[in-house]
Amino acid sequence: DASPLPPDVISYRRVGMWAPEEVPTTRGHSRAESSSISIALNFHRASSHTSGVVQVLVFHADQLPRVGTTVYGRRTYCCSASLAARGRGPGCSTAGQLIIAPETPLSAPLSKRHHPHPISGHSVTFAANQSTASLSQRVLVRQSGVHYLVLSSCDLRTGTVTFSGQTTWRNPHGYLPA
């Protein structure tokens, strides 16, 4: 069953995950078993006259403040031409892209640094006259806690995209239920 992803909108899932070395018990399980998020998605768009892009992010909740910006008291996730022109929010330099603030430099005080596990970003591109695309990716979980999977269609030229497929969330003890 395909889900719609309209332009300038995000879709997300969040799930609690364990890093292998932080599992509270190993009863019957090896700590060496990996913890991962696997993505196998197909994207389709009806209008394919221009190029377009869908972005997919996977990250730990510690990185959530880096995604999007607040403008006039409202959280926005897509960089528009007017936001980019006004320099509104770090990470908004290209219209039609998700706003992702840069990492805090390692030279900054510890209290200002972000966690060392970066945001895993993937762009699914559509060429002009291309109506389908797919993404198959596996991201290892290296930090316990809530993890996000974010899909966005910030580029208005992409049009409404539908997506189908599956994501598989695997902790060291096994797969999470759907």
C-alpha atoms as one frame of an Amber mdcrd trajectory, in Angstrom:
protein
   0.000   0.000   0.000   1.612   3.274  -1.123   1.772   6.313   1.178   1.722
   9.866  -0.203   4.537  12.332   0.412   3.350  15.775  -0.757   5.820  18.576
  -1.585   7.191  20.582   1.365   6.102  17.911   3.880   8.022  15.365   5.950
   6.996  11.878   7.002   8.771  10.204   9.885   8.962   7.172  12.162  10.723
   6.954  15.495  11.707   3.797  17.309  13.758   2.997  20.416  16.900   1.066
  19.552  19.771  -0.551  21.462  23.429  -0.306  20.498  24.964  -3.819  20.697
  27.433  -2.882  23.451  24.693  -1.314  25.600  22.168  -4.199  25.648  21.091
  -4.752  29.281  21.118  -8.555  29.019  22.718 -11.046  26.683  20.636 -14.077
  27.734  20.885 -16.342  24.692  22.222 -13.560  22.490  25.662 -12.418  21.496
  26.549  -8.763  22.036  28.273  -8.992  18.652  24.888  -9.115  16.890  24.296
  -5.878  15.054  21.590  -3.338  15.595  20.441  -1.667  12.389  17.756   0.090
  10.404  17.302  -1.273   6.889  15.427   0.705   4.258  13.975  -0.771   1.059
  11.643   1.838  -0.450  10.225   2.476  -3.914   9.169   5.972  -4.922   6.774
   6.963  -7.707   5.639  10.356  -8.941   2.882  11.189 -11.418   4.457  14.342
 -12.842   7.932  13.755 -14.230   8.606  16.724 -16.521  11.430  18.072 -14.348
  14.116  16.584 -12.164  13.409  16.098  -8.479  14.646  14.643  -5.228  13.377
  12.917  -2.106  15.628  12.944   0.956  15.825  10.184   3.557  17.519  10.731
   6.925  18.295   8.303   9.758  19.572   9.707  13.049  19.595   9.459  16.839
  17.258  11.791  18.747  20.331  13.742  19.960  20.605  15.094  16.407  16.956
  16.222  16.190  17.740  19.893  16.996  19.925  20.015  13.849  16.996  19.102
  11.568  14.799  22.061  10.606  14.687  25.589  12.015  12.196  27.816  13.783
  10.856  30.779  11.805   8.344  33.159  13.378   7.683  30.682  16.184   6.958
  27.752  13.857   9.203  24.771  13.068   9.943  24.310   9.373  12.026  21.545
   7.813  12.327  22.485   4.149  14.587  25.270   2.909  12.638  27.624   0.644
  14.087  30.211  -1.738  12.982  33.039   0.585  14.561  31.401   3.672  17.816
  30.777   1.792  17.899  34.376   0.493  17.363  35.773   3.996  19.919  33.417
   5.528  17.285  32.091   7.950  18.685  29.196   9.934  21.997  27.401   9.679
  21.855  24.660   7.068  19.355  26.464   4.814  21.463  27.441   1.847  19.780
  25.505  -0.979  16.055  25.787  -1.684  14.303  22.438  -2.048  16.497  20.642
   0.487  15.974  19.603   4.095  17.442  22.061   6.588  20.281  20.329   8.419
  22.441  22.538  10.628  26.170  21.835  10.426  27.949  19.887  13.151  29.376
  21.880  16.031  33.178  21.889  15.546  35.278  19.650  17.777  37.091  22.790
  18.928  33.874  23.994  20.629  33.384  23.436  24.386  32.045  19.964  25.243
  28.643  21.363  26.205  28.208  22.720  22.641  29.272  19.593  20.742  26.870
  17.136  19.154  27.078  13.389  19.587  29.747  11.795  17.377  27.203   9.705
  15.436  26.231  11.838  12.458  22.996  12.070  10.547  22.884   9.469   7.777
  21.425  11.208   4.726  20.425   9.731   1.380  19.094  11.526  -1.695  16.796
   9.683  -4.066  17.010  11.589  -7.334  14.622  11.680 -10.272  15.899  12.765
 -13.676  13.550  14.711 -15.946  10.954  12.284 -17.357  11.788   9.684 -14.675
   8.798   8.666 -12.555  10.238   5.873 -10.373  13.252   5.540  -8.114  14.269
   3.338  -5.209  16.498   3.283  -2.149  18.058   0.295  -0.445  20.237   1.188
   2.531  21.276  -0.250   5.905  22.319   2.038   8.749  24.067   0.595  11.815
  22.840   1.766  15.221  25.786   2.806  17.379  23.964   4.608  20.186  21.021
   3.413  22.266  17.899   5.563  22.312  15.198   6.816  20.011  16.106   6.864
  16.306  14.284   8.738  13.547  13.682   7.873   9.915  12.623  11.020   8.040
  11.402  11.224   4.425  10.976  14.592   2.727   9.991  15.990  -0.616  11.195
  19.566  -0.141  11.839  20.243  -3.829   8.494  21.530  -5.149   9.448  20.461
  -8.696   9.398  16.825  -7.565   5.626  16.940  -7.071   3.697  14.522  -4.910
   5.552  11.264  -4.455   4.108   7.990  -3.228   6.342   5.490  -1.507   6.025
   1.838  -0.630   8.312  -0.838   0.676   9.589  -1.620   4.100  11.890  -0.537
   6.847  13.334  -3.145   9.160  14.369  -2.155  12.672  16.641  -4.783  14.244
  17.937  -4.695  17.796  20.620  -7.133  19.013  17.830  -9.366  20.413  15.962
  -9.490  17.101  13.516  -7.665  14.887  10.961  -5.203  16.202   7.310  -5.891
  15.426   5.614  -3.886  12.679
